[in-house]
Amino acid sequence: MARKILISRRDFLQDPAAVLSGGFWSLPITNILDSKPQLVAKAVSNLDLASTQFNVDLGFQRNYVGLFFFANLKTTTLGLIRVRASLNSNMSSPTYDTGFVSSWPQDSTPGGFTPWGEFTLNGVYDIEEYTRLGMPRFFIPAVPVQCRYLRVEVNDTTATSPLEIGCFGACEVWESPEDFAPAPQITFLDESEITKVPYGSKFIEFRGMRRRFNFGFPVITKNEMLSKTLGLALLKGKTQPLVVVSFPDETSNLEKTSVYGLVSQDGVISNPFFGHYAQPIQIDQLI
């Protein structure tokens, strides 16, 4: 059965035991650990492939890694990326390997036509749309994997500007045994400043576009709530970033229906009827 929703719990890169290495960076690779996607790690050059890769040692074996995410991953439409996870530092016998795939998500068939009737060589998201989405990228194993070591490689040698990465994480995930409530909402928050003047003219200072996700779970068993979702709410509060992935097996729309952000509404766990709980969630995207 297709999965409906995944919510990240711990991001293992945020553990003090995690160590980053590799690549050559004009802005440090440790910037990917900051929750602000605009504080980027920036490669020295894209021409040397050794510059645009990095390794992660999570410190010890992690047993339930179900999500790898990027926020503000600035490459070109021709860029390629590979994410690997393994129990071995040399990446032998990887537990997860994307292979080299497009660094931009794809929603059309390469060599075909977009929904707007334009020919597409590589089938990637529309440039303007992907930029407004915040340039996220999500990779989700079919089932959570065990790993200690990660390797990220980017091949984008035709780019005129060096690779930039806003955030990267490797997370354990919670998958609800129940479907989320019908009619989830996505609100588009345009933070541009619009000043009106006499006779109807407007001056616009363009800002970023964020998305707000409203969804919830109308029925969660008491055991599931006490053992998992209560702890998730305690860990994240309104200050710790998380990732919500809607319909994780629909890869062509993954970056459109998923979000990296902060809980923006105080958590409420209600008890609508005996032995079961309800939990609404609101997430504001970080850009």
PDB file of C-alpha atoms in Angstrom:
ATOM      1  CA  MET A   1       0.000   0.000   0.000  1.00  0.00           C
ATOM      2  CA  ALA A   2       1.312   3.435  -0.942  1.00  0.00           C
ATOM      3  CA  ARG A   3       2.554   5.520   1.953  1.00  0.00           C
ATOM      4  CA  LYS A   4       0.585   8.675   2.756  1.00  0.00           C
ATOM      5  CA  ILE A   5       2.834  10.822   4.919  1.00  0.00           C
ATOM      6  CA  LEU A   6       6.207  10.791   6.681  1.00  0.00           C
ATOM      7  CA  ILE A   7       7.303  13.211   9.400  1.00  0.00           C
ATOM      8  CA  SER A   8      10.933  13.548  10.416  1.00  0.00           C
ATOM      9  CA  ARG A   9      11.853  13.076  14.060  1.00  0.00           C
ATOM     10  CA  ARG A  10      15.580  13.295  14.838  1.00  0.00           C
ATOM     11  CA  ASP A  11      17.986  14.685  12.245  1.00  0.00           C
ATOM     12  CA  PHE A  12      21.097  12.621  12.906  1.00  0.00           C
ATOM     13  CA  LEU A  13      23.398  15.296  11.456  1.00  0.00           C
ATOM     14  CA  GLN A  14      22.443  17.523  14.385  1.00  0.00           C
ATOM     15  CA  ASP A  15      23.972  15.077  16.863  1.00  0.00           C
ATOM     16  CA  PRO A  16      27.332  16.358  18.212  1.00  0.00           C
ATOM     17  CA  ALA A  17      28.846  12.982  17.255  1.00  0.00           C
ATOM     18  CA  ALA A  18      28.352  13.688  13.522  1.00  0.00           C
ATOM     19  CA  VAL A  19      31.469  14.779  11.602  1.00  0.00           C
ATOM     20  CA  LEU A  20      31.578  16.405   8.132  1.00  0.00           C
ATOM     21  CA  SER A  21      34.551  16.117   5.795  1.00  0.00           C
ATOM     22  CA  GLY A  22      35.581  16.307   2.145  1.00  0.00           C
ATOM     23  CA  GLY A  23      35.164  18.792  -0.654  1.00  0.00           C
ATOM     24  CA  PHE A  24      36.649  22.264  -0.992  1.00  0.00           C
ATOM     25  CA  TRP A  25      34.471  25.094   0.272  1.00  0.00           C
ATOM     26  CA  SER A  26      34.709  28.877   0.118  1.00  0.00           C
ATOM     27  CA  LEU A  27      31.839  28.989   2.628  1.00  0.00           C
ATOM     28  CA  PRO A  28      32.157  26.131   5.157  1.00  0.00           C
ATOM     29  CA  ILE A  29      30.342  22.835   4.710  1.00  0.00           C
ATOM     30  CA  THR A  30      29.228  23.099   8.354  1.00  0.00           C
ATOM     31  CA  ASN A  31      26.745  25.767   7.199  1.00  0.00           C
ATOM     32  CA  ILE A  32      24.456  22.936   6.062  1.00  0.00           C
ATOM     33  CA  LEU A  33      23.780  22.215   9.739  1.00  0.00           C
ATOM     34  CA  ASP A  34      22.236  25.647  10.287  1.00  0.00           C
ATOM     35  CA  SER A  35      18.447  25.677  10.055  1.00  0.00           C
ATOM     36  CA  LYS A  36      18.442  28.766   7.814  1.00  0.00           C
ATOM     37  CA  PRO A  37      18.591  27.615   4.159  1.00  0.00           C
ATOM     38  CA  GLN A  38      19.997  30.989   3.030  1.00  0.00           C
ATOM     39  CA  LEU A  39      23.178  30.411   5.064  1.00  0.00           C
ATOM     40  CA  VAL A  40      24.847  28.187   2.481  1.00  0.00           C
ATOM     41  CA  ALA A  41      27.922  26.054   2.080  1.00  0.00           C
ATOM     42  CA  LYS A  42      29.577  27.120  -1.170  1.00  0.00           C
ATOM     43  CA  ALA A  43      32.088  25.125  -3.192  1.00  0.00           C
ATOM     44  CA  VAL A  44      35.295  26.702  -4.462  1.00  0.00           C
ATOM     45  CA  SER A  45      34.664  25.415  -7.979  1.00  0.00           C
ATOM     46  CA  ASN A  46      32.388  23.011  -9.817  1.00  0.00           C
ATOM     47  CA  LEU A  47      35.077  22.028 -12.306  1.00  0.00           C
ATOM     48  CA  ASP A  48      36.862  19.773  -9.821  1.00  0.00           C
ATOM     49  CA  LEU A  49      34.462  16.994  -8.798  1.00  0.00           C
ATOM     50  CA  ALA A  50      36.424  16.497  -5.593  1.00  0.00           C
ATOM     51  CA  SER A  51      35.291  19.993  -4.584  1.00  0.00           C
ATOM     52  CA  THR A  52      31.582  19.268  -4.815  1.00  0.00           C
ATOM     53  CA  GLN A  53      31.272  16.239  -2.592  1.00  0.00           C
ATOM     54  CA  PHE A  54      31.268  15.669   1.137  1.00  0.00           C
ATOM     55  CA  ASN A  55      31.164  12.811   3.629  1.00  0.00           C
ATOM     56  CA  VAL A  56      29.353  12.409   6.923  1.00  0.00           C
ATOM     57  CA  ASP A  57      30.258  10.133   9.814  1.00  0.00           C
ATOM     58  CA  LEU A  58      27.200   9.949  12.051  1.00  0.00           C
ATOM     59  CA  GLY A  59      29.366   8.773  14.946  1.00  0.00           C
ATOM     60  CA  PHE A  60      27.799   5.347  15.288  1.00  0.00           C
ATOM     61  CA  GLN A  61      25.257   3.144  13.563  1.00  0.00           C
ATOM     62  CA  ARG A  62      21.785   4.613  13.076  1.00  0.00           C
ATOM     63  CA  ASN A  63      19.038   2.080  12.595  1.00  0.00           C
ATOM     64  CA  TYR A  64      16.022   3.936  11.268  1.00  0.00           C
ATOM     65  CA  VAL A  65      17.021   6.474   8.605  1.00  0.00           C
ATOM     66  CA  GLY A  66      14.047   7.068   6.330  1.00  0.00           C
ATOM     67  CA  LEU A  67      14.688  10.489   4.774  1.00  0.00           C
ATOM     68  CA  PHE A  68      17.518  12.515   3.255  1.00  0.00           C
ATOM     69  CA  PHE A  69      16.692  16.141   2.517  1.00  0.00           C
ATOM     70  CA  PHE A  70      18.189  19.290   1.036  1.00  0.00           C
ATOM     71  CA  ALA A  71      16.871  22.842   1.259  1.00  0.00           C
ATOM     72  CA  ASN A  72      18.105  25.553  -1.123  1.00  0.00           C
ATOM     73  CA  LEU A  73      20.179  23.158  -3.227  1.00  0.00           C
ATOM     74  CA  LYS A  74      21.502  25.514  -5.892  1.00  0.00           C
ATOM     75  CA  THR A  75      22.612  23.673  -9.002  1.00  0.00           C
ATOM     76  CA  THR A  76      21.745  23.997 -12.679  1.00  0.00           C
ATOM     77  CA  THR A  77      19.090  21.978 -14.507  1.00  0.00           C
ATOM     78  CA  LEU A  78      21.915  19.845 -15.940  1.00  0.00           C
ATOM     79  CA  GLY A  79      23.386  18.955 -12.546  1.00  0.00           C
ATOM     80  CA  LEU A  80      23.569  15.405 -11.220  1.00  0.00           C
ATOM     81  CA  ILE A  81      23.597  14.264  -7.608  1.00  0.00           C
ATOM     82  CA  ARG A  82      24.232  10.995  -5.818  1.00  0.00           C
ATOM     83  CA  VAL A  83      23.441  10.218  -2.169  1.00  0.00           C
ATOM     84  CA  ARG A  84      24.786   7.059  -0.564  1.00  0.00           C
ATOM     85  CA  ALA A  85      24.472   5.571   2.909  1.00  0.00           C
ATOM     86  CA  SER A  86      26.484   2.667   4.263  1.00  0.00           C
ATOM     87  CA  LEU A  87      27.730   0.954   7.388  1.00  0.00           C
ATOM     88  CA  ASN A  88      31.236   1.120   5.866  1.00  0.00           C
ATOM     89  CA  SER A  89      33.279   4.299   5.408  1.00  0.00           C
ATOM     90  CA  ASN A  90      34.401   3.255   1.905  1.00  0.00           C
ATOM     91  CA  MET A  91      30.739   2.993   0.811  1.00  0.00           C
ATOM     92  CA  SER A  92      31.009  -0.716   0.083  1.00  0.00           C
ATOM     93  CA  SER A  93      27.692  -2.549   0.341  1.00  0.00           C
ATOM     94  CA  PRO A  94      25.606   0.638   0.569  1.00  0.00           C
ATOM     95  CA  THR A  95      22.287   0.353   2.339  1.00  0.00           C
ATOM     96  CA  TYR A  96      20.974   3.177   0.162  1.00  0.00           C
ATOM     97  CA  ASP A  97      22.219   4.528  -3.159  1.00  0.00           C
ATOM     98  CA  THR A  98      20.352   6.910  -5.444  1.00  0.00           C
ATOM     99  CA  GLY A  99      22.879   6.524  -8.241  1.00  0.00           C
ATOM    100  CA  PHE A 100      23.565   9.707 -10.197  1.00  0.00           C
ATOM    101  CA  VAL A 101      20.186  11.344 -10.752  1.00  0.00           C
ATOM    102  CA  SER A 102      19.096  14.842 -11.708  1.00  0.00           C
ATOM    103  CA  SER A 103      19.884  17.349  -8.969  1.00  0.00           C
ATOM    104  CA  TRP A 104      16.581  19.033  -9.882  1.00  0.00           C
ATOM    105  CA  PRO A 105      13.406  17.011  -9.349  1.00  0.00           C
ATOM    106  CA  GLN A 106      11.644  15.769 -12.471  1.00  0.00           C
ATOM    107  CA  ASP A 107       7.917  16.004 -13.147  1.00  0.00           C
ATOM    108  CA  SER A 108       7.950  15.307 -16.903  1.00  0.00           C
ATOM    109  CA  THR A 109       9.384  12.602 -19.135  1.00  0.00           C
ATOM    110  CA  PRO A 110      12.855  13.546 -20.457  1.00  0.00           C
ATOM    111  CA  GLY A 111      12.700  14.112 -24.180  1.00  0.00           C
ATOM    112  CA  GLY A 112       8.955  14.755 -23.962  1.00  0.00           C
ATOM    113  CA  PHE A 113       6.706  17.699 -23.281  1.00  0.00           C
ATOM    114  CA  THR A 114       5.774  19.555 -20.102  1.00  0.00           C
ATOM    115  CA  PRO A 115       2.138  20.020 -19.058  1.00  0.00           C
ATOM    116  CA  TRP A 116       2.424  23.427 -20.767  1.00  0.00           C
ATOM    117  CA  GLY A 117       3.364  21.863 -24.097  1.00  0.00           C
ATOM    118  CA  GLU A 118       7.045  22.825 -24.040  1.00  0.00           C
ATOM    119  CA  PHE A 119       9.716  20.342 -25.069  1.00  0.00           C
ATOM    120  CA  THR A 120      11.919  19.275 -22.162  1.00  0.00           C
ATOM    121  CA  LEU A 121      15.301  17.671 -22.571  1.00  0.00           C
ATOM    122  CA  ASN A 122      15.607  16.445 -18.975  1.00  0.00           C
ATOM    123  CA  GLY A 123      12.044  16.686 -17.599  1.00  0.00           C
ATOM    124  CA  VAL A 124      12.921  18.842 -14.595  1.00  0.00           C
ATOM    125  CA  TYR A 125      10.664  21.260 -12.734  1.00  0.00           C
ATOM    126  CA  ASP A 126       9.966  24.634 -14.306  1.00  0.00           C
ATOM    127  CA  ILE A 127      12.784  27.017 -13.320  1.00  0.00           C
ATOM    128  CA  GLU A 128      10.576  29.772 -11.918  1.00  0.00           C
ATOM    129  CA  GLU A 129       8.406  27.309  -9.995  1.00  0.00           C
ATOM    130  CA  TYR A 130      11.322  25.389  -8.505  1.00  0.00           C
ATOM    131  CA  THR A 131      13.011  28.610  -7.390  1.00  0.00           C
ATOM    132  CA  ARG A 132       9.790  29.728  -5.692  1.00  0.00           C
ATOM    133  CA  LEU A 133       9.523  26.331  -3.985  1.00  0.00           C
ATOM    134  CA  GLY A 134      12.857  27.074  -2.279  1.00  0.00           C
ATOM    135  CA  MET A 135      14.854  24.515  -4.322  1.00  0.00           C
ATOM    136  CA  PRO A 136      14.267  21.539  -1.991  1.00  0.00           C
ATOM    137  CA  ARG A 137      15.255  17.944  -2.766  1.00  0.00           C
ATOM    138  CA  PHE A 138      14.051  14.850  -0.935  1.00  0.00           C
ATOM    139  CA  PHE A 139      15.342  11.278  -1.168  1.00  0.00           C
ATOM    140  CA  ILE A 140      13.342   8.572   0.583  1.00  0.00           C
ATOM    141  CA  PRO A 141      14.324   4.901   0.862  1.00  0.00           C
ATOM    142  CA  ALA A 142      11.562   2.377   0.220  1.00  0.00           C
ATOM    143  CA  VAL A 143      12.029   1.329   3.848  1.00  0.00           C
ATOM    144  CA  PRO A 144      14.171   2.955   6.569  1.00  0.00           C
ATOM    145  CA  VAL A 145      17.818   1.877   6.398  1.00  0.00           C
ATOM    146  CA  GLN A 146      20.731   1.336   8.744  1.00  0.00           C
ATOM    147  CA  CYS A 147      23.835   3.441   8.198  1.00  0.00           C
ATOM    148  CA  ARG A 148      26.714   5.265   9.837  1.00  0.00           C
ATOM    149  CA  TYR A 149      28.388   6.896   6.846  1.00  0.00           C
ATOM    150  CA  LEU A 150      26.948   9.140   4.129  1.00  0.00           C
ATOM    151  CA  ARG A 151      28.437  10.480   0.934  1.00  0.00           C
ATOM    152  CA  VAL A 152      26.951  13.228  -1.237  1.00  0.00           C
ATOM    153  CA  GLU A 153      28.413  13.875  -4.699  1.00  0.00           C
ATOM    154  CA  VAL A 154      27.356  16.625  -7.098  1.00  0.00           C
ATOM    155  CA  ASN A 155      28.380  16.756 -10.752  1.00  0.00           C
ATOM    156  CA  ASP A 156      27.487  20.134 -12.245  1.00  0.00           C
ATOM    157  CA  THR A 157      30.558  21.135 -14.239  1.00  0.00           C
ATOM    158  CA  THR A 158      28.673  23.356 -16.717  1.00  0.00           C
ATOM    159  CA  ALA A 159      27.450  25.703 -13.989  1.00  0.00           C
ATOM    160  CA  THR A 160      28.718  29.292 -14.118  1.00  0.00           C
ATOM    161  CA  SER A 161      28.403  29.621 -10.328  1.00  0.00           C
ATOM    162  CA  PRO A 162      29.788  27.180  -7.743  1.00  0.00           C
ATOM    163  CA  LEU A 163      27.505  24.725  -5.968  1.00  0.00           C
ATOM    164  CA  GLU A 164      25.594  26.049  -2.958  1.00  0.00           C
ATOM    165  CA  ILE A 165      23.815  23.915  -0.343  1.00  0.00           C
ATOM    166  CA  GLY A 166      21.543  25.500   2.232  1.00  0.00           C
ATOM    167  CA  CYS A 167      20.653  22.570   4.489  1.00  0.00           C
ATOM    168  CA  PHE A 168      21.155  18.814   4.459  1.00  0.00           C
ATOM    169  CA  GLY A 169      19.858  16.206   6.868  1.00  0.00           C
ATOM    170  CA  ALA A 170      19.396  12.486   7.427  1.00  0.00           C
ATOM    171  CA  CYS A 171      16.367  11.755   9.564  1.00  0.00           C
ATOM    172  CA  GLU A 172      14.433   9.041  11.241  1.00  0.00           C
ATOM    173  CA  VAL A 173      10.774   9.243  10.291  1.00  0.00           C
ATOM    174  CA  TRP A 174       7.374   8.560  11.743  1.00  0.00           C
ATOM    175  CA  GLU A 175       4.782   7.063   9.425  1.00  0.00           C
ATOM    176  CA  SER A 176       1.266   7.286  10.739  1.00  0.00           C
ATOM    177  CA  PRO A 177      -0.596   3.976  10.737  1.00  0.00           C
ATOM    178  CA  GLU A 178      -3.678   6.060   9.945  1.00  0.00           C
ATOM    179  CA  ASP A 179      -4.292   8.416   7.040  1.00  0.00           C
ATOM    180  CA  PHE A 180      -4.179  12.141   7.697  1.00  0.00           C
ATOM    181  CA  ALA A 181      -7.404  14.133   7.759  1.00  0.00           C
ATOM    182  CA  PRO A 182      -9.195  14.926   4.492  1.00  0.00           C
ATOM    183  CA  ALA A 183      -8.686  18.303   2.787  1.00  0.00           C
ATOM    184  CA  PRO A 184      -5.183  19.272   3.993  1.00  0.00           C
ATOM    185  CA  GLN A 185      -4.356  22.878   3.152  1.00  0.00           C
ATOM    186  CA  ILE A 186      -1.353  24.523   1.506  1.00  0.00           C
ATOM    187  CA  THR A 187      -1.270  28.303   1.917  1.00  0.00           C
ATOM    188  CA  PHE A 188       1.129  30.369  -0.194  1.00  0.00           C
ATOM    189  CA  LEU A 189       2.657  33.209   1.819  1.00  0.00           C
ATOM    190  CA  ASP A 190       4.075  35.918  -0.447  1.00  0.00           C
ATOM    191  CA  GLU A 191       6.182  38.087   1.831  1.00  0.00           C
ATOM    192  CA  SER A 192       6.761  40.816  -0.744  1.00  0.00           C
ATOM    193  CA  GLU A 193       6.144  44.330   0.543  1.00  0.00           C
ATOM    194  CA  ILE A 194       3.376  46.117  -1.382  1.00  0.00           C
ATOM    195  CA  THR A 195       2.935  49.837  -0.839  1.00  0.00           C
ATOM    196  CA  LYS A 196      -0.164  51.498  -2.276  1.00  0.00           C
ATOM    197  CA  VAL A 197      -0.098  55.114  -3.378  1.00  0.00           C
ATOM    198  CA  PRO A 198      -2.825  57.453  -4.654  1.00  0.00           C
ATOM    199  CA  TYR A 199      -4.513  56.657  -7.974  1.00  0.00           C
ATOM    200  CA  GLY A 200      -3.973  52.928  -7.579  1.00  0.00           C
ATOM    201  CA  SER A 201      -0.256  52.614  -8.250  1.00  0.00           C
ATOM    202  CA  LYS A 202       1.766  50.144  -6.195  1.00  0.00           C
ATOM    203  CA  PHE A 203       5.414  49.838  -5.323  1.00  0.00           C
ATOM    204  CA  ILE A 204       6.544  46.260  -4.756  1.00  0.00           C
ATOM    205  CA  GLU A 205       9.630  45.079  -2.882  1.00  0.00           C
ATOM    206  CA  PHE A 206       9.947  41.438  -3.844  1.00  0.00           C
ATOM    207  CA  ARG A 207      10.568  38.936  -1.053  1.00  0.00           C
ATOM    208  CA  GLY A 208      10.465  35.173  -0.836  1.00  0.00           C
ATOM    209  CA  MET A 209       7.486  32.866  -1.207  1.00  0.00           C
ATOM    210  CA  ARG A 210       6.825  30.419   1.619  1.00  0.00           C
ATOM    211  CA  ARG A 211       4.276  27.667   1.981  1.00  0.00           C
ATOM    212  CA  ARG A 212       2.201  26.812   5.036  1.00  0.00           C
ATOM    213  CA  PHE A 213       0.926  23.261   5.452  1.00  0.00           C
ATOM    214  CA  ASN A 214      -2.128  22.503   7.584  1.00  0.00           C
ATOM    215  CA  PHE A 215      -2.965  18.859   8.135  1.00  0.00           C
ATOM    216  CA  GLY A 216      -3.714  16.520  10.957  1.00  0.00           C
ATOM    217  CA  PHE A 217      -4.609  13.081  12.171  1.00  0.00           C
ATOM    218  CA  PRO A 218      -8.221  12.626  13.276  1.00  0.00           C
ATOM    219  CA  VAL A 219      -7.624   9.254  14.906  1.00  0.00           C
ATOM    220  CA  ILE A 220      -4.404   8.072  16.554  1.00  0.00           C
ATOM    221  CA  THR A 221      -4.479   5.169  18.975  1.00  0.00           C
ATOM    222  CA  LYS A 222      -3.522   5.867  22.574  1.00  0.00           C
ATOM    223  CA  ASN A 223      -0.492   3.583  22.298  1.00  0.00           C
ATOM    224  CA  GLU A 224       0.757   5.276  19.106  1.00  0.00           C
ATOM    225  CA  MET A 225       0.294   8.715  20.611  1.00  0.00           C
ATOM    226  CA  LEU A 226       2.075   7.936  23.873  1.00  0.00           C
ATOM    227  CA  SER A 227       4.942   6.018  22.276  1.00  0.00           C
ATOM    228  CA  LYS A 228       5.615   8.227  19.230  1.00  0.00           C
ATOM    229  CA  THR A 229       3.685  11.393  18.381  1.00  0.00           C
ATOM    230  CA  LEU A 230       3.815  12.871  21.878  1.00  0.00           C
ATOM    231  CA  GLY A 231       7.606  12.536  21.863  1.00  0.00           C
ATOM    232  CA  LEU A 232       7.809  13.986  18.365  1.00  0.00           C
ATOM    233  CA  ALA A 233       5.841  17.038  19.488  1.00  0.00           C
ATOM    234  CA  LEU A 234       8.068  17.450  22.554  1.00  0.00           C
ATOM    235  CA  LEU A 235      11.273  17.210  20.516  1.00  0.00           C
ATOM    236  CA  LYS A 236      10.267  19.698  17.836  1.00  0.00           C
ATOM    237  CA  GLY A 237       8.181  22.272  19.657  1.00  0.00           C
ATOM    238  CA  LYS A 238       8.205  25.456  17.548  1.00  0.00           C
ATOM    239  CA  THR A 239      11.989  25.843  17.328  1.00  0.00           C
ATOM    240  CA  GLN A 240      13.349  22.625  15.793  1.00  0.00           C
ATOM    241  CA  PRO A 241      12.991  22.125  12.012  1.00  0.00           C
ATOM    242  CA  LEU A 242      11.250  19.087  10.637  1.00  0.00           C
ATOM    243  CA  VAL A 243      10.304  17.695   7.252  1.00  0.00           C
ATOM    244  CA  VAL A 244       6.810  16.621   6.256  1.00  0.00           C
ATOM    245  CA  VAL A 245       6.649  14.445   3.137  1.00  0.00           C
ATOM    246  CA  SER A 246       3.242  13.939   1.584  1.00  0.00           C
ATOM    247  CA  PHE A 247       2.735  10.851  -0.579  1.00  0.00           C
ATOM    248  CA  PRO A 248       6.431   9.847  -0.486  1.00  0.00           C
ATOM    249  CA  ASP A 249       6.085   7.292  -3.282  1.00  0.00           C
ATOM    250  CA  GLU A 250       4.816   9.887  -5.795  1.00  0.00           C
ATOM    251  CA  THR A 251       8.308  11.041  -6.677  1.00  0.00           C
ATOM    252  CA  SER A 252       7.340  13.334  -9.559  1.00  0.00           C
ATOM    253  CA  ASN A 253       5.502  15.688  -7.195  1.00  0.00           C
ATOM    254  CA  LEU A 254       7.502  15.118  -4.029  1.00  0.00           C
ATOM    255  CA  GLU A 255       9.055  18.576  -3.786  1.00  0.00           C
ATOM    256  CA  LYS A 256       5.689  20.243  -4.461  1.00  0.00           C
ATOM    257  CA  THR A 257       3.731  18.419  -1.762  1.00  0.00           C
ATOM    258  CA  SER A 258       6.402  18.280   0.953  1.00  0.00           C
ATOM    259  CA  VAL A 259       8.024  20.915   3.136  1.00  0.00           C
ATOM    260  CA  TYR A 260      11.005  21.668   5.375  1.00  0.00           C
ATOM    261  CA  GLY A 261      10.052  24.105   8.098  1.00  0.00           C
ATOM    262  CA  LEU A 262       8.966  24.871  11.644  1.00  0.00           C
ATOM    263  CA  VAL A 263       5.786  24.125  13.531  1.00  0.00           C
ATOM    264  CA  SER A 264       4.008  27.478  13.631  1.00  0.00           C
ATOM    265  CA  GLN A 265       1.041  26.629  15.825  1.00  0.00           C
ATOM    266  CA  ASP A 266       1.196  25.392  19.404  1.00  0.00           C
ATOM    267  CA  GLY A 267       0.738  21.642  19.490  1.00  0.00           C
ATOM    268  CA  VAL A 268      -2.646  20.269  20.503  1.00  0.00           C
ATOM    269  CA  ILE A 269      -3.362  16.617  21.202  1.00  0.00           C
ATOM    270  CA  SER A 270      -7.066  16.118  21.876  1.00  0.00           C
ATOM    271  CA  ASN A 271      -9.056  13.110  22.982  1.00  0.00           C
ATOM    272  CA  PRO A 272     -12.193  12.996  20.788  1.00  0.00           C
ATOM    273  CA  PHE A 273     -13.280   9.585  22.014  1.00  0.00           C
ATOM    274  CA  PHE A 274     -12.070   6.876  24.338  1.00  0.00           C
ATOM    275  CA  GLY A 275      -8.678   5.340  23.570  1.00  0.00           C
ATOM    276  CA  HIS A 276      -7.962   7.565  20.584  1.00  0.00           C
ATOM    277  CA  TYR A 277      -6.426  10.996  20.051  1.00  0.00           C
ATOM    278  CA  ALA A 278      -6.420  13.690  17.365  1.00  0.00           C
ATOM    279  CA  GLN A 279      -3.479  15.911  16.455  1.00  0.00           C
ATOM    280  CA  PRO A 280      -3.560  18.901  14.048  1.00  0.00           C
ATOM    281  CA  ILE A 281      -0.224  20.252  12.738  1.00  0.00           C
ATOM    282  CA  GLN A 282       0.740  23.490  10.999  1.00  0.00           C
ATOM    283  CA  ILE A 283       4.162  23.866   9.339  1.00  0.00           C
ATOM    284  CA  ASP A 284       5.668  27.074   7.902  1.00  0.00           C
ATOM    285  CA  GLN A 285       8.404  26.562   5.329  1.00  0.00           C
ATOM    286  CA  LEU A 286      11.914  27.817   6.034  1.00  0.00           C
ATOM    287  CA  ILE A 287      13.504  29.650   3.084  1.00  0.00           C
TER     288      ILE A 287
END
